[in-house]
C-alpha positions as a printed Julia matrix, in Angstrom:
357×3 Matrix{Float64}:
  96.17  68.16   38.46
  92.86  67.93   40.34
  91.32  70.52   38.02
  92.38  68.52   34.95
  90.78  65.36   36.32
  87.57  67.24   37.09
  87.44  68.65   33.56
  87.99  65.19   32.05
  85.23  63.76   34.28
  82.82  66.51   33.24
  83.59  65.84   29.56
  82.9   62.11   30.0
  79.63  62.79   31.84
  78.57  65.3    29.18
  79.38  62.82   26.41
  77.39  60.02   28.07
  74.46  62.34   28.73
  74.25  63.28   25.06
  74.4   59.67   23.81
  71.12  57.91   22.96
  69.75  54.59   21.68
  66.47  54.15   19.84
  65.06  50.8    18.65
  61.76  50.3    16.82
  59.91  48.09   14.33
  60.23  49.88   10.99
  59.08  47.36    8.37
  56.78  44.37    8.17
  54.76  42.83   10.96
  55.73  40.55   13.85
  53.91  37.61   12.28
  54.95  34.03   11.68
  56.11  33.78    8.07
  56.5   37.54    7.59
  59.77  39.44    7.17
  60.02  41.99    9.98
  62.73  44.62   10.35
  63.79  46.51   13.47
  66.0   49.59   13.24
  68.37  50.79   15.92
  69.99  54.24   15.93
  72.87  54.89   18.31
  74.07  58.45   18.8
  77.41  58.36   20.56
  77.27  62.04   21.38
  80.74  63.58   21.34
  82.4   60.19   21.55
  83.08  57.55   18.93
  79.91  55.54   18.36
  79.51  51.79   18.12
  76.48  49.5    17.92
  75.66  45.91   18.83
  72.64  43.56   18.64
  71.7   40.6    20.83
  68.87  38.03   20.99
  68.61  34.69   22.79
  72.2   35.0    23.96
  73.56  35.5    20.44
  75.05  38.88   19.51
  76.31  40.66   16.44
  78.39  43.84   15.98
  77.81  44.86   12.35
  80.76  46.81   11.01
  80.46  46.97    7.21
  77.95  49.57    6.03
  75.34  48.12    3.64
  77.15  44.82    3.61
  75.35  41.48    3.67
  73.12  40.53    6.56
  75.06  38.57    9.16
  73.16  35.98   11.21
  73.23  36.18   14.99
  73.46  32.39   15.12
  71.12  29.67   16.34
  68.7   29.74   18.09
  68.13  33.39   17.2
  66.35  33.95   13.84
  67.84  37.44   13.42
  70.42  38.79   11.0
  71.85  42.3    11.09
  73.86  44.85    9.16
  74.86  48.5     9.48
  73.06  50.83    7.07
  74.56  54.23    7.84
  77.41  55.8     9.79
  77.4   59.58   10.1
  79.93  60.82   12.63
  78.97  59.35   15.98
  75.52  58.25   14.75
  75.22  54.63   13.62
  72.09  53.1    12.1
  71.61  49.35   11.84
  68.8   46.93   11.06
  67.96  43.49   12.42
  65.77  41.27   10.24
  63.81  38.13   11.17
  61.68  35.7     9.16
  60.09  33.23   11.56
  58.57  29.88   10.73
  57.92  29.09   14.37
  57.34  31.68   17.07
  57.51  29.47   20.14
  61.27  29.79   20.61
  61.33  33.56   20.22
  58.16  34.82   21.89
  58.9   36.45   25.22
  62.59  36.97   24.46
  64.16  40.41   24.03
  65.84  42.02   21.07
  68.59  44.26   22.43
  70.58  47.08   20.9
  73.63  48.61   22.59
  76.1   51.42   22.07
  79.03  49.08   22.45
  80.1   45.6    23.42
  77.63  43.82   25.71
  80.41  42.86   28.11
  81.47  46.45   28.77
  80.43  48.17   32.01
  79.9   51.46   30.18
  77.51  49.96   27.61
  73.96  51.27   27.46
  71.33  48.8    26.28
  67.84  49.37   24.89
  65.49  46.45   24.27
  62.01  45.38   23.21
  60.1   42.23   24.09
  59.26  40.1    21.07
  55.87  38.58   20.37
  55.21  37.0    16.98
  51.61  36.06   16.14
  50.17  33.26   14.04
  47.61  34.08   11.35
  43.95  33.87   12.37
  40.84  33.08   10.3
  38.2   35.62    9.31
  35.54  35.64   12.02
  32.77  37.82   10.59
  31.35  39.1     7.31
  29.3   42.3     7.28
  26.9   42.43    4.33
  24.51  45.06    3.01
  22.27  44.86   -0.05
  22.19  48.2    -1.85
  19.55  49.14   -4.43
  15.78  49.35   -4.81
  15.24  46.82   -7.61
  16.79  43.62   -8.95
  18.58  45.45  -11.78
  20.2   47.84   -9.27
  21.17  45.4    -6.52
  24.77  45.47   -5.3
  25.99  43.18   -2.53
  28.38  45.24   -0.39
  30.54  43.1     1.9
  33.31  43.89    4.38
  35.14  41.91    7.03
  37.43  42.93    9.9
  41.15  42.46    9.42
  42.28  39.03   10.55
  45.46  38.82   12.63
  48.58  38.42   10.48
  46.63  37.82    7.27
  48.28  39.58    4.31
  45.51  38.52    1.89
  42.08  36.93    1.67
  40.31  34.53   -0.65
  36.81  35.7    -1.59
  34.29  33.29   -3.07
  30.74  34.04   -4.26
  28.2   31.5    -5.51
  24.56  31.66   -6.58
  22.51  28.54   -5.86
  25.83  26.69   -5.34
  27.09  27.7    -8.8
  30.45  29.58   -8.76
  30.33  33.24   -9.75
  33.49  34.83   -8.35
  36.74  33.52   -6.86
  39.7   35.79   -6.21
  42.52  36.61   -3.79
  42.6   40.19   -2.54
  44.39  42.33    0.01
  41.28  44.49    0.48
  38.71  43.94    3.22
  35.68  45.2     1.26
  34.11  44.19   -2.04
  31.0   44.99   -4.08
  29.29  42.47   -6.33
  26.65  43.39   -8.91
  23.66  41.04   -8.71
  22.65  39.55  -12.05
  19.72  37.28  -11.18
  17.52  35.98   -8.38
  18.81  33.17   -6.21
  20.6   32.39   -2.97
  23.99  34.12   -2.91
  26.63  32.63   -0.61
  29.71  34.71    0.26
  32.77  33.03    1.81
  35.99  34.72    2.96
  39.15  32.9     4.08
  42.32  34.49    5.42
  45.63  33.47    3.85
  48.83  33.41    5.89
  52.35  34.47    4.87
  53.04  30.98    3.56
  50.12  31.24    1.11
  47.95  28.77    2.99
  44.3   29.18    4.01
  43.79  29.59    7.75
  40.98  27.73    9.48
  37.42  27.61    8.18
  36.04  30.41    5.99
  33.48  32.86    7.31
  30.24  32.66    5.33
  27.0   34.57    4.95
  24.0   34.3     2.66
  21.41  36.57    1.09
  18.26  35.26   -0.57
  17.36  37.5    -3.49
  13.97  36.14   -4.52
  10.23  36.75   -4.14
   8.81  36.08   -0.67
   8.59  32.42    0.26
   5.27  31.34    1.79
   5.85  27.93    3.3
   2.39  27.14    4.6
  -0.97  28.68    5.54
  -2.93  26.9     8.27
  -6.36  27.66    9.71
  -8.56  26.6    12.6
 -12.2   27.23   13.52
 -13.59  27.72   17.0
 -17.25  26.65   17.07
 -17.99  28.45   20.33
 -16.82  31.89   19.22
 -17.37  31.34   15.48
 -13.81  32.51   14.82
 -11.46  31.49   12.03
  -7.76  31.73   12.93
  -5.21  31.85   10.11
  -1.43  31.46   10.54
   1.02  32.38    7.77
   4.39  30.62    7.93
   7.12  32.13    5.76
  10.91  32.24    5.78
  10.96  35.88    6.84
  14.24  35.47    8.74
  16.33  34.64    5.68
  14.77  36.71    2.92
  14.51  40.31    1.81
  12.44  42.77    3.8
   8.7   42.6     3.16
   7.39  45.78    1.54
   3.69  44.86    1.69
   1.5   42.0     2.87
  -2.26  41.52    2.66
  -4.51  38.64    3.65
  -8.17  38.47    2.72
 -10.92  36.03    3.65
 -14.2   35.74    1.77
 -17.12  33.36    1.81
 -18.17  31.58   -1.34
 -21.61  33.24   -1.21
 -19.89  36.65   -0.85
 -21.7   37.36    2.4
 -18.38  37.79    4.18
 -15.27  39.62    2.95
 -12.48  41.0     5.14
  -8.92  42.22    4.43
  -6.08  42.62    6.92
  -2.52  43.91    6.7
   0.08  41.22    7.46
   3.28  43.25    7.08
   4.11  42.97   10.78
   1.92  40.03   11.86
   1.46  36.42   10.79
  -1.5   35.33   12.99
  -5.04  36.59   12.27
  -8.57  36.03   13.53
 -11.78  36.52   11.59
 -15.12  36.6    13.35
 -18.58  38.06   12.96
 -22.03  37.12   11.77
 -20.64  35.96    8.44
 -18.48  33.26   10.02
 -20.41  30.06   10.65
 -20.02  26.34   10.15
 -21.43  24.79    7.03
 -20.0   27.48    4.79
 -16.93  27.5     2.57
 -14.38  30.31    2.52
 -11.34  31.25    0.48
  -8.2   32.95    1.78
  -5.74  34.91   -0.36
  -2.28  35.9     0.92
  -0.28  38.42   -1.12
   3.27  39.18    0.12
   5.65  41.51   -1.77
   9.29  42.57   -1.58
  11.49  44.59   -3.92
  11.95  41.59   -6.22
   8.36  40.47   -6.78
   5.15  39.27   -5.15
   4.02  35.83   -4.04
   0.34  34.9    -3.86
  -1.06  31.85   -2.12
  -4.74  30.98   -1.84
  -6.8   28.05   -0.69
 -10.21  26.91    0.58
 -11.43  26.7     4.15
 -14.44  24.41    4.51
 -16.16  24.66    7.88
 -17.87  21.32    8.58
 -20.44  21.35   11.35
 -19.76  18.72   14.03
 -22.94  17.62   15.84
 -22.71  15.65   19.14
 -24.36  12.22   18.91
 -27.78  11.69   20.58
 -26.56   8.47   22.23
 -23.69  10.29   23.95
 -26.03  13.04   25.2
 -28.61  10.57   26.61
 -25.96   8.44   28.32
 -24.45  11.52   29.95
 -27.86  12.77   31.19
 -28.76   9.32   32.57
 -25.44   9.01   34.4
 -25.68  12.46   35.92
 -29.31  11.91   37.03
 -28.45   8.71   38.84
 -25.59  10.32   40.77
 -27.04  11.97   43.88
 -23.65  12.82   45.38
 -21.33  13.0    42.42
 -17.81  11.91   43.03
 -14.86  13.86   41.58
 -14.92  11.58   38.54
 -18.63  12.14   38.03
 -18.2   15.89   38.37
 -15.62  15.86   35.61
 -17.88  13.8    33.34
 -20.87  16.06   33.96
 -18.95  19.29   33.34
 -19.38  21.22   30.11
 -17.34  19.69   27.3
 -15.15  22.27   25.48
 -16.33  23.16   22.01
 -14.43  21.34   19.27
 -11.89  23.17   17.11
 -11.48  22.18   13.5
  -7.89  22.61   12.2
  -6.93  22.62    8.53
  -3.46  23.07    6.96
  -2.62  23.85    3.35
């Protein structure tokens, strides 16, 4: 009798040891608005298998194979059905389509090899976390090609969380060129003309609604833009300083840049490269007040060149005789100059003439 009981106990232990439960997400994504499916496979080993689901205190024991989905019951959003029974192996799915994740997040989806009230039941579970859709945060853009006729705007953006599709919009100088919904995260657009191209990408959630604000980026396909050229003259050092102000930060890369300065009597002529710099100084025996000069700035990119020129008239500024005599008289009468007198009698800085164009 004892031997029989031992054999029965060994058979039960062997059967339990060979039983297994596996639960995993097999379809869809755990996103608000998406249909997500979890599959549970229970292998009863040598015994007779059974399978049960439970979430938020609501349970379901699907019996009919490939029958209709049966809801767990409120507040759980899940429904379940058995999909296959092969001997002691039972396969079942649990499906959820959430419109609000707050009630479910942090709860567990459980699968068992029997009734949940049985002491011999083995339970496997996963913790649920459904995410809301997020907006596109960044657009990566690259302009491909060496000339206007070859330009292609290549754009990509990282996958947004729980975004099944994206709305892509392209305009040129605020005029619509392209508007489409895509599941891809990269796109190439063939440039047709110069202008400011604006690319906007919005993520779309599982309800078909745009999420947040679109991510945007711009590319200015145009000749270089010279905003202003300003100059100043230092009478002490006889130096002309020229500053070029352009919108280099929002335009195509500069391929060449040259600035030249020449006097009207052709006694002075100097060229400098301005590809990397925007501030220049010209000095020498040919730079003196009373003369007129002309500057020419030529900046090029792959689209075209922009040339800007203008005059620089150096007017001589002579100190008045009255001011000189009054200063000499004051300084001569001061035997022990005070701090104020010392400042007045110090050398006055040479004037600087500034001109903007």
